[in-house]
Amino acid sequence: MKTEIRETSSQNTEFLLKEANQAKANALRRTLISEVPSLAIEDVKVYENSSVLFDEILALRLGLIPLKTELNEFKLPEECQCNGEGCSACQTTISLGGEGENILYSSDLQTGEGIEVPIKDIPIVKLVEGQEVILEAKAQLGTGKKHSKWQPVVACSYKTYPIQEISEQCNQCGECVETCPRNVYKIEDNELKTPNQEKCMQCEQCVEECPQNAITITDDKTKYIFTFETDQSLTPKQILQQGTKQIKQKLQEFKQKLNQQT
Amino acid sequence: MEIDVKKKNKNEMEIELIGEDHTLANLLKEELLSDSRVQIASYNKEHPELSNPVLHVKTKKEDPKEVIDEITEDLIKSYENLNQEFKEINK
């Protein structure tokens, strides 16, 4: 498989996966969503909560706040030498405190060294005068398979590479240019061209509108346009490298076990 | 990951992938199907939450273990390549 990186930022990542097939692309997509670990708050100890939110709701809101993760610094609790009981190798403590009249934001979280909250303006709870919140939380690594709070990607998807085949019957009437919602077509020098070929969503409206029946929509099943956004807990590079590493390790383990058992 | 070889004879094999889901099972199935030596390749996951996928492979005459081994090696190589390519991203 080969790639062609189109765009990388913390918000959007787009790349073209070449010499692939649907199974390979889907395995990568599923791994990015459910197997790449990231850090999130798991246990919350509430010392004081006189706000309008129940402790459970507060804990849920805290869990969903993305935390910047250095994957080398933490271990998954189930792989840790403490057997998941909780130690400094698999856990970090985060605390939150405040009283009204105030709104507590994600930037008010007191984190340990090296832990950063990338999105600062997530409101957690609104306090009025006399209300107070004091709590201590433990954050640990986990995967999206268990809970979506540990999912480092959002809107992770791919589409096949669209191809618009234009036959010789085309008389440049311009119906397809008018009707295409993604502005794929353009008439240039008396010829119908497809400057926005990749934008096509294969709705086949152009096929229906064309009076000459000159257009056929197909796709290249070896090429996939992959897009995802991050929740800023990991960078796109970390996510993609970790994802591919994880599929590779899983296959290696499978191969090794197969050779042992037969 | 653990595997359980449920059935093995001259040209047929059934392997339970313990603790795995469609990610690995579907990948292996599709790659096996694209090989000309393979007659049947499929997997079954009886219950979406409670059971493990069971991969079923039947070859024309070759040893199924050899075929699976080769296909897995190819897949490892292609994901290794992909991993190398992603090193070039600068963000």
mmCIF file of C-alpha atoms in Angstrom:
data_model
loop_
_atom_site.group_PDB
_atom_site.id
_atom_site.type_symbol
_atom_site.label_atom_id
_atom_site.label_comp_id
_atom_site.label_asym_id
_atom_site.label_seq_id
_atom_site.Cartn_x
_atom_site.Cartn_y
_atom_site.Cartn_z
ATOM 1 C CA MET A 1 0.000 0.000 0.000
ATOM 2 C CA LYS A 2 1.107 3.532 -0.725
ATOM 3 C CA THR A 3 -0.179 6.899 0.419
ATOM 4 C CA GLU A 4 -0.340 10.439 -0.797
ATOM 5 C CA ILE A 5 -0.875 12.919 2.026
ATOM 6 C CA ARG A 6 -3.220 15.722 1.055
ATOM 7 C CA GLU A 7 -3.747 17.699 4.212
ATOM 8 C CA THR A 8 -2.742 17.372 7.860
ATOM 9 C CA SER A 9 -3.833 19.633 10.659
ATOM 10 C CA SER A 10 -5.219 18.954 14.101
ATOM 11 C CA GLN A 11 -8.693 19.449 12.649
ATOM 12 C CA ASN A 12 -8.646 17.645 9.308
ATOM 13 C CA THR A 13 -6.493 14.968 7.805
ATOM 14 C CA GLU A 14 -6.951 13.727 4.280
ATOM 15 C CA PHE A 15 -4.858 11.200 2.433
ATOM 16 C CA LEU A 16 -5.129 8.935 -0.550
ATOM 17 C CA LEU A 17 -4.570 5.242 0.017
ATOM 18 C CA LYS A 18 -3.250 3.597 -3.148
ATOM 19 C CA GLU A 19 -2.681 -0.026 -4.207
ATOM 20 C CA ALA A 20 -5.141 -1.069 -1.491
ATOM 21 C CA ASN A 21 -8.471 -2.849 -1.370
ATOM 22 C CA GLN A 22 -11.610 -2.344 0.644
ATOM 23 C CA ALA A 23 -10.701 -4.871 3.340
ATOM 24 C CA LYS A 24 -7.338 -3.214 3.988
ATOM 25 C CA ALA A 25 -8.843 0.271 4.083
ATOM 26 C CA ASN A 26 -11.616 -0.866 6.412
ATOM 27 C CA ALA A 27 -9.200 -2.626 8.760
ATOM 28 C CA LEU A 28 -7.264 0.629 9.037
ATOM 29 C CA ARG A 29 -10.439 2.646 9.663
ATOM 30 C CA ARG A 30 -11.686 0.254 12.332
ATOM 31 C CA THR A 31 -8.297 0.221 14.040
ATOM 32 C CA LEU A 32 -8.050 4.028 14.147
ATOM 33 C CA ILE A 33 -11.491 4.242 15.740
ATOM 34 C CA SER A 34 -11.375 1.415 18.243
ATOM 35 C CA GLU A 35 -7.796 0.281 18.909
ATOM 36 C CA VAL A 36 -5.578 3.374 19.112
ATOM 37 C CA PRO A 37 -5.254 4.270 22.819
ATOM 38 C CA SER A 38 -5.561 7.756 24.269
ATOM 39 C CA LEU A 39 -5.818 9.274 27.724
ATOM 40 C CA ALA A 40 -9.144 10.072 29.435
ATOM 41 C CA ILE A 41 -10.511 10.497 32.940
ATOM 42 C CA GLU A 42 -11.832 7.185 34.298
ATOM 43 C CA ASP A 43 -12.280 7.387 38.093
ATOM 44 C CA VAL A 44 -13.599 10.474 39.864
ATOM 45 C CA LYS A 45 -13.587 11.000 43.622
ATOM 46 C CA VAL A 46 -16.029 13.777 44.514
ATOM 47 C CA TYR A 47 -15.258 15.525 47.822
ATOM 48 C CA GLU A 48 -17.731 18.343 47.461
ATOM 49 C CA ASN A 49 -20.413 18.929 44.873
ATOM 50 C CA SER A 50 -23.194 21.371 45.630
ATOM 51 C CA SER A 51 -23.676 22.300 41.972
ATOM 52 C CA VAL A 52 -26.882 21.554 40.047
ATOM 53 C CA LEU A 53 -25.252 18.574 38.275
ATOM 54 C CA PHE A 54 -25.251 15.117 39.828
ATOM 55 C CA ASP A 55 -21.828 13.572 40.552
ATOM 56 C CA GLU A 56 -22.335 11.030 37.753
ATOM 57 C CA ILE A 57 -23.094 13.691 35.141
ATOM 58 C CA LEU A 58 -20.067 15.670 36.256
ATOM 59 C CA ALA A 59 -17.896 12.553 35.957
ATOM 60 C CA LEU A 60 -19.225 11.817 32.476
ATOM 61 C CA ARG A 61 -18.506 15.382 31.348
ATOM 62 C CA LEU A 62 -14.969 15.138 32.721
ATOM 63 C CA GLY A 63 -14.398 11.819 30.953
ATOM 64 C CA LEU A 64 -15.197 13.320 27.575
ATOM 65 C CA ILE A 65 -12.569 16.089 27.838
ATOM 66 C CA PRO A 66 -9.630 15.244 25.539
ATOM 67 C CA LEU A 67 -6.197 15.047 27.196
ATOM 68 C CA LYS A 68 -2.955 15.313 25.288
ATOM 69 C CA THR A 69 -1.331 11.889 25.397
ATOM 70 C CA GLU A 70 2.292 10.843 25.229
ATOM 71 C CA LEU A 71 1.838 7.192 24.353
ATOM 72 C CA ASN A 72 5.368 6.249 25.503
ATOM 73 C CA GLU A 73 4.813 7.557 29.018
ATOM 74 C CA PHE A 74 1.790 5.439 29.897
ATOM 75 C CA LYS A 75 0.808 1.805 29.727
ATOM 76 C CA LEU A 76 -2.638 0.350 29.244
ATOM 77 C CA PRO A 77 -3.895 -0.724 32.720
ATOM 78 C CA GLU A 78 -4.325 -4.350 31.576
ATOM 79 C CA GLU A 79 -0.716 -4.470 30.324
ATOM 80 C CA CYS A 80 0.738 -2.694 33.379
ATOM 81 C CA GLN A 81 2.789 -4.550 36.007
ATOM 82 C CA CYS A 82 0.295 -3.480 38.693
ATOM 83 C CA ASN A 83 -2.371 -5.646 36.946
ATOM 84 C CA GLY A 84 -4.680 -2.678 36.507
ATOM 85 C CA GLU A 85 -4.813 -1.729 40.176
ATOM 86 C CA GLY A 86 -3.424 1.698 39.371
ATOM 87 C CA CYS A 87 0.157 2.932 39.645
ATOM 88 C CA SER A 88 2.195 5.848 38.313
ATOM 89 C CA ALA A 89 2.971 3.925 35.116
ATOM 90 C CA CYS A 90 -0.681 3.695 34.080
ATOM 91 C CA GLN A 91 -2.432 6.553 35.890
ATOM 92 C CA THR A 92 -2.216 10.264 36.461
ATOM 93 C CA THR A 93 -4.114 12.453 38.874
ATOM 94 C CA ILE A 94 -6.113 15.481 37.819
ATOM 95 C CA SER A 95 -7.982 17.739 40.229
ATOM 96 C CA LEU A 96 -10.672 20.344 39.887
ATOM 97 C CA GLY A 97 -11.940 22.861 42.385
ATOM 98 C CA GLY A 98 -13.945 26.076 42.323
ATOM 99 C CA GLU A 99 -16.776 27.977 43.866
ATOM 100 C CA GLY A 100 -19.500 30.294 42.580
ATOM 101 C CA GLU A 101 -20.279 32.571 41.022
ATOM 102 C CA ASN A 102 -18.241 31.103 38.194
ATOM 103 C CA ILE A 103 -18.203 28.724 35.254
ATOM 104 C CA LEU A 104 -15.664 25.915 35.469
ATOM 105 C CA TYR A 105 -13.906 25.293 32.152
ATOM 106 C CA SER A 106 -11.580 22.504 31.027
ATOM 107 C CA SER A 107 -8.704 24.962 31.499
ATOM 108 C CA ASP A 108 -9.422 24.922 35.266
ATOM 109 C CA LEU A 109 -8.309 21.277 35.504
ATOM 110 C CA GLN A 110 -5.128 20.964 37.574
ATOM 111 C CA THR A 111 -3.048 18.383 35.743
ATOM 112 C CA GLY A 112 0.204 16.680 36.624
ATOM 113 C CA GLU A 113 3.459 17.407 34.864
ATOM 114 C CA GLY A 114 3.462 16.654 31.151
ATOM 115 C CA ILE A 115 -0.316 16.362 30.895
ATOM 116 C CA GLU A 116 -1.993 19.075 28.891
ATOM 117 C CA VAL A 117 -5.615 19.918 28.126
ATOM 118 C CA PRO A 118 -5.549 20.871 24.426
ATOM 119 C CA ILE A 119 -9.035 22.413 24.254
ATOM 120 C CA LYS A 120 -9.303 25.051 26.957
ATOM 121 C CA ASP A 121 -12.839 26.376 26.558
ATOM 122 C CA ILE A 122 -15.065 23.368 27.285
ATOM 123 C CA PRO A 123 -17.563 24.368 30.002
ATOM 124 C CA ILE A 124 -17.882 21.721 32.728
ATOM 125 C CA VAL A 125 -20.396 23.208 35.167
ATOM 126 C CA LYS A 126 -21.923 26.613 35.958
ATOM 127 C CA LEU A 127 -21.845 27.535 39.628
ATOM 128 C CA VAL A 128 -23.878 30.238 41.355
ATOM 129 C CA GLU A 129 -22.999 31.850 44.658
ATOM 130 C CA GLY A 130 -22.671 29.353 47.500
ATOM 131 C CA GLN A 131 -22.091 26.353 45.253
ATOM 132 C CA GLU A 132 -18.792 24.509 45.282
ATOM 133 C CA VAL A 133 -17.050 21.666 43.492
ATOM 134 C CA ILE A 134 -13.957 19.843 44.752
ATOM 135 C CA LEU A 135 -12.920 16.592 43.104
ATOM 136 C CA GLU A 136 -9.978 14.415 42.248
ATOM 137 C CA ALA A 137 -9.859 12.292 39.099
ATOM 138 C CA LYS A 138 -7.657 9.531 37.745
ATOM 139 C CA ALA A 139 -6.916 9.510 34.028
ATOM 140 C CA GLN A 140 -5.728 6.380 32.260
ATOM 141 C CA LEU A 141 -5.177 4.989 28.792
ATOM 142 C CA GLY A 142 -7.947 3.081 27.099
ATOM 143 C CA THR A 143 -9.307 2.276 23.654
ATOM 144 C CA GLY A 144 -12.416 3.326 21.775
ATOM 145 C CA LYS A 145 -13.571 -0.290 21.830
ATOM 146 C CA LYS A 146 -14.457 0.125 25.521
ATOM 147 C CA HIS A 147 -15.719 3.715 25.569
ATOM 148 C CA SER A 148 -15.770 6.496 22.972
ATOM 149 C CA LYS A 149 -14.066 8.900 25.382
ATOM 150 C CA TRP A 150 -10.822 7.065 24.539
ATOM 151 C CA GLN A 151 -11.350 7.463 20.806
ATOM 152 C CA PRO A 152 -8.681 9.788 19.362
ATOM 153 C CA VAL A 153 -10.436 10.257 15.994
ATOM 154 C CA VAL A 154 -13.827 11.629 15.080
ATOM 155 C CA ALA A 155 -15.596 11.323 11.713
ATOM 156 C CA CYS A 156 -13.087 8.757 10.453
ATOM 157 C CA SER A 157 -14.176 7.531 7.040
ATOM 158 C CA TYR A 158 -13.080 6.667 3.514
ATOM 159 C CA LYS A 159 -14.634 6.655 0.068
ATOM 160 C CA THR A 160 -13.669 4.910 -3.142
ATOM 161 C CA TYR A 161 -11.973 6.997 -5.808
ATOM 162 C CA PRO A 162 -14.723 8.205 -8.194
ATOM 163 C CA ILE A 163 -14.288 8.108 -11.973
ATOM 164 C CA GLN A 164 -16.539 9.899 -14.480
ATOM 165 C CA GLU A 165 -16.401 8.269 -17.883
ATOM 166 C CA ILE A 166 -17.534 10.573 -20.691
ATOM 167 C CA SER A 167 -18.262 8.890 -24.032
ATOM 168 C CA GLU A 168 -17.963 10.394 -27.522
ATOM 169 C CA GLN A 169 -21.719 11.015 -27.598
ATOM 170 C CA CYS A 170 -21.237 14.100 -25.382
ATOM 171 C CA ASN A 171 -22.274 17.297 -27.205
ATOM 172 C CA GLN A 172 -21.208 19.736 -24.466
ATOM 173 C CA CYS A 173 -24.812 20.759 -23.707
ATOM 174 C CA GLY A 174 -23.811 21.689 -20.152
ATOM 175 C CA GLU A 175 -26.701 19.933 -18.340
ATOM 176 C CA CYS A 176 -24.275 18.053 -16.097
ATOM 177 C CA VAL A 177 -22.355 21.247 -15.258
ATOM 178 C CA GLU A 178 -25.636 22.808 -14.105
ATOM 179 C CA THR A 179 -26.944 19.864 -12.125
ATOM 180 C CA CYS A 180 -23.834 18.559 -10.322
ATOM 181 C CA PRO A 181 -24.063 19.520 -6.620
ATOM 182 C CA ARG A 182 -20.284 19.147 -6.179
ATOM 183 C CA ASN A 183 -19.264 21.157 -9.288
ATOM 184 C CA VAL A 184 -17.284 18.282 -10.759
ATOM 185 C CA TYR A 185 -17.727 19.287 -14.409
ATOM 186 C CA LYS A 186 -16.577 22.250 -16.466
ATOM 187 C CA ILE A 187 -16.698 22.976 -20.188
ATOM 188 C CA GLU A 188 -13.342 24.163 -21.462
ATOM 189 C CA ASP A 189 -12.366 24.673 -25.120
ATOM 190 C CA ASN A 190 -15.473 22.847 -26.334
ATOM 191 C CA GLU A 191 -14.673 19.826 -24.221
ATOM 192 C CA LEU A 192 -16.275 18.506 -21.036
ATOM 193 C CA LYS A 193 -13.655 18.258 -18.304
ATOM 194 C CA THR A 194 -13.690 17.080 -14.679
ATOM 195 C CA PRO A 195 -11.521 19.461 -12.645
ATOM 196 C CA ASN A 196 -13.091 18.379 -9.350
ATOM 197 C CA GLN A 197 -13.073 14.639 -10.009
ATOM 198 C CA GLU A 198 -12.402 13.660 -6.383
ATOM 199 C CA LYS A 199 -15.258 15.781 -5.030
ATOM 200 C CA CYS A 200 -17.820 13.511 -6.760
ATOM 201 C CA MET A 201 -20.129 11.715 -4.316
ATOM 202 C CA GLN A 202 -21.499 9.323 -6.957
ATOM 203 C CA CYS A 203 -25.087 10.584 -6.708
ATOM 204 C CA GLU A 204 -25.423 9.971 -10.479
ATOM 205 C CA GLN A 205 -27.574 13.058 -10.967
ATOM 206 C CA CYS A 206 -25.463 13.865 -14.046
ATOM 207 C CA VAL A 207 -26.176 10.400 -15.483
ATOM 208 C CA GLU A 208 -29.907 11.024 -15.105
ATOM 209 C CA GLU A 209 -29.832 14.540 -16.555
ATOM 210 C CA CYS A 210 -27.583 13.855 -19.558
ATOM 211 C CA PRO A 211 -29.806 13.830 -22.708
ATOM 212 C CA GLN A 212 -27.135 11.920 -24.671
ATOM 213 C CA ASN A 213 -26.550 9.223 -22.006
ATOM 214 C CA ALA A 214 -22.863 10.005 -22.315
ATOM 215 C CA ILE A 215 -21.814 9.771 -18.679
ATOM 216 C CA THR A 216 -21.068 6.657 -16.625
ATOM 217 C CA ILE A 217 -19.926 6.820 -13.016
ATOM 218 C CA THR A 218 -17.576 4.106 -11.798
ATOM 219 C CA ASP A 219 -14.876 3.881 -9.153
ATOM 220 C CA ASP A 220 -11.293 2.763 -8.788
ATOM 221 C CA LYS A 221 -11.411 -0.004 -6.189
ATOM 222 C CA THR A 222 -7.677 0.205 -5.498
ATOM 223 C CA LYS A 223 -7.745 3.837 -4.368
ATOM 224 C CA TYR A 224 -9.415 5.251 -1.273
ATOM 225 C CA ILE A 225 -9.789 8.833 -0.090
ATOM 226 C CA PHE A 226 -9.414 8.702 3.683
ATOM 227 C CA THR A 227 -10.461 11.531 6.000
ATOM 228 C CA PHE A 228 -10.570 12.000 9.756
ATOM 229 C CA GLU A 229 -10.460 14.639 12.449
ATOM 230 C CA THR A 230 -8.685 14.321 15.777
ATOM 231 C CA ASP A 231 -9.911 15.326 19.224
ATOM 232 C CA GLN A 232 -6.386 16.769 19.667
ATOM 233 C CA SER A 233 -5.331 14.125 22.203
ATOM 234 C CA LEU A 234 -2.906 12.748 19.612
ATOM 235 C CA THR A 235 -1.511 14.214 16.393
ATOM 236 C CA PRO A 236 -2.575 12.711 13.029
ATOM 237 C CA LYS A 237 0.934 11.302 12.612
ATOM 238 C CA GLN A 238 0.831 9.552 16.002
ATOM 239 C CA ILE A 239 -2.629 8.141 15.290
ATOM 240 C CA LEU A 240 -1.724 6.767 11.863
ATOM 241 C CA GLN A 241 1.605 5.334 13.002
ATOM 242 C CA GLN A 242 0.107 3.752 16.092
ATOM 243 C CA GLY A 243 -2.834 2.369 14.077
ATOM 244 C CA THR A 244 -0.700 0.699 11.417
ATOM 245 C CA LYS A 245 1.709 -0.564 14.091
ATOM 246 C CA GLN A 246 -1.168 -2.145 15.946
ATOM 247 C CA ILE A 247 -2.572 -4.020 12.919
ATOM 248 C CA LYS A 248 0.945 -5.208 12.140
ATOM 249 C CA GLN A 249 1.516 -6.476 15.685
ATOM 250 C CA LYS A 250 -1.833 -8.237 15.698
ATOM 251 C CA LEU A 251 -1.039 -10.034 12.434
ATOM 252 C CA GLN A 252 2.421 -10.966 13.696
ATOM 253 C CA GLU A 253 0.933 -12.415 16.856
ATOM 254 C CA PHE A 254 -1.627 -14.356 14.815
ATOM 255 C CA LYS A 255 1.120 -15.788 12.600
ATOM 256 C CA GLN A 256 3.245 -16.741 15.589
ATOM 257 C CA LYS A 257 0.351 -18.467 17.388
ATOM 258 C CA LEU A 258 -0.623 -20.286 14.195
ATOM 259 C CA ASN A 259 2.885 -21.664 13.843
ATOM 260 C CA GLN A 260 2.962 -22.731 17.498
ATOM 261 C CA GLN A 261 -0.330 -24.570 17.422
ATOM 262 C CA THR A 262 -0.075 -26.485 14.154
ATOM 263 C CA MET B 1 -4.341 -12.547 21.241
ATOM 264 C CA GLU B 2 -4.991 -16.266 21.465
ATOM 265 C CA ILE B 3 -6.155 -18.614 18.745
ATOM 266 C CA ASP B 4 -7.889 -21.948 18.906
ATOM 267 C CA VAL B 5 -7.519 -24.331 15.963
ATOM 268 C CA LYS B 6 -10.915 -26.015 15.921
ATOM 269 C CA LYS B 7 -10.434 -28.173 12.872
ATOM 270 C CA LYS B 8 -7.499 -29.095 10.696
ATOM 271 C CA ASN B 9 -7.151 -31.632 7.946
ATOM 272 C CA LYS B 10 -5.471 -31.910 4.569
ATOM 273 C CA ASN B 11 -7.100 -28.924 2.909
ATOM 274 C CA GLU B 12 -9.435 -27.420 5.457
ATOM 275 C CA MET B 13 -8.968 -25.396 8.606
ATOM 276 C CA GLU B 14 -11.099 -23.618 11.213
ATOM 277 C CA ILE B 15 -9.503 -21.105 13.558
ATOM 278 C CA GLU B 16 -11.188 -19.222 16.385
ATOM 279 C CA LEU B 17 -9.674 -15.769 16.909
ATOM 280 C CA ILE B 18 -10.111 -15.246 20.646
ATOM 281 C CA GLY B 19 -10.783 -11.660 21.699
ATOM 282 C CA GLU B 20 -10.811 -10.358 18.130
ATOM 283 C CA ASP B 21 -13.555 -8.794 16.006
ATOM 284 C CA HIS B 22 -14.329 -8.081 12.350
ATOM 285 C CA THR B 23 -11.176 -5.945 11.936
ATOM 286 C CA LEU B 24 -8.821 -8.904 11.644
ATOM 287 C CA ALA B 25 -11.306 -11.584 10.549
ATOM 288 C CA ASN B 26 -12.614 -9.653 7.542
ATOM 289 C CA LEU B 27 -9.117 -8.594 6.486
ATOM 290 C CA LEU B 28 -7.860 -12.185 6.486
ATOM 291 C CA LYS B 29 -10.986 -13.500 4.772
ATOM 292 C CA GLU B 30 -10.834 -11.008 1.901
ATOM 293 C CA GLU B 31 -7.125 -11.514 1.338
ATOM 294 C CA LEU B 32 -7.537 -15.301 1.365
ATOM 295 C CA LEU B 33 -10.379 -15.075 -1.157
ATOM 296 C CA SER B 34 -8.178 -13.156 -3.590
ATOM 297 C CA ASP B 35 -5.698 -16.060 -3.622
ATOM 298 C CA SER B 36 -6.192 -18.557 -6.439
ATOM 299 C CA ARG B 37 -5.268 -21.549 -4.238
ATOM 300 C CA VAL B 38 -8.211 -20.908 -1.911
ATOM 301 C CA GLN B 39 -11.605 -22.446 -2.590
ATOM 302 C CA ILE B 40 -13.575 -21.210 0.429
ATOM 303 C CA ALA B 41 -12.720 -18.480 2.893
ATOM 304 C CA SER B 42 -15.253 -17.077 5.307
ATOM 305 C CA TYR B 43 -15.740 -16.177 8.915
ATOM 306 C CA ASN B 44 -18.633 -16.386 11.310
ATOM 307 C CA LYS B 45 -19.303 -14.406 14.463
ATOM 308 C CA GLU B 46 -22.279 -16.052 16.059
ATOM 309 C CA HIS B 47 -23.129 -13.285 18.517
ATOM 310 C CA PRO B 48 -21.997 -9.677 17.934
ATOM 311 C CA GLU B 49 -20.982 -9.139 21.571
ATOM 312 C CA LEU B 50 -20.432 -12.555 23.130
ATOM 313 C CA SER B 51 -18.664 -14.756 20.614
ATOM 314 C CA ASN B 52 -15.327 -14.755 18.818
ATOM 315 C CA PRO B 53 -15.012 -14.843 15.022
ATOM 316 C CA VAL B 54 -14.223 -18.266 13.546
ATOM 317 C CA LEU B 55 -12.237 -18.238 10.312
ATOM 318 C CA HIS B 56 -12.946 -21.093 7.917
ATOM 319 C CA VAL B 57 -10.538 -21.787 5.061
ATOM 320 C CA LYS B 58 -10.677 -24.521 2.424
ATOM 321 C CA THR B 59 -7.976 -24.773 -0.207
ATOM 322 C CA LYS B 60 -7.962 -26.647 -3.506
ATOM 323 C CA LYS B 61 -5.121 -28.998 -2.521
ATOM 324 C CA GLU B 62 -2.401 -27.023 -0.691
ATOM 325 C CA ASP B 63 -1.821 -27.049 3.051
ATOM 326 C CA PRO B 64 -4.172 -24.323 4.379
ATOM 327 C CA LYS B 65 -1.720 -23.383 7.109
ATOM 328 C CA GLU B 66 0.944 -22.531 4.537
ATOM 329 C CA VAL B 67 -1.491 -20.364 2.558
ATOM 330 C CA ILE B 68 -2.668 -18.451 5.649
ATOM 331 C CA ASP B 69 0.938 -18.017 6.748
ATOM 332 C CA GLU B 70 1.951 -16.532 3.387
ATOM 333 C CA ILE B 71 -1.042 -14.196 3.213
ATOM 334 C CA THR B 72 -0.413 -12.974 6.751
ATOM 335 C CA GLU B 73 3.227 -12.259 5.897
ATOM 336 C CA ASP B 74 2.135 -10.190 2.857
ATOM 337 C CA LEU B 75 -0.285 -8.212 5.014
ATOM 338 C CA ILE B 76 2.392 -7.565 7.649
ATOM 339 C CA LYS B 77 4.654 -6.202 4.913
ATOM 340 C CA SER B 78 2.014 -3.911 3.443
ATOM 341 C CA TYR B 79 1.109 -2.401 6.831
ATOM 342 C CA GLU B 80 4.824 -2.038 7.636
ATOM 343 C CA ASN B 81 5.185 -0.062 4.371
ATOM 344 C CA LEU B 82 2.246 2.117 5.306
ATOM 345 C CA ASN B 83 3.755 2.731 8.744
ATOM 346 C CA GLN B 84 7.003 3.879 7.097
ATOM 347 C CA GLU B 85 5.135 6.211 4.762
ATOM 348 C CA PHE B 86 3.273 7.845 7.631
ATOM 349 C CA LYS B 87 6.635 8.735 9.227
ATOM 350 C CA GLU B 88 6.906 11.459 6.605
ATOM 351 C CA ILE B 89 3.907 13.397 7.891
ATOM 352 C CA ASN B 90 5.209 16.467 9.662
ATOM 353 C CA LYS B 91 2.346 16.989 12.102
#
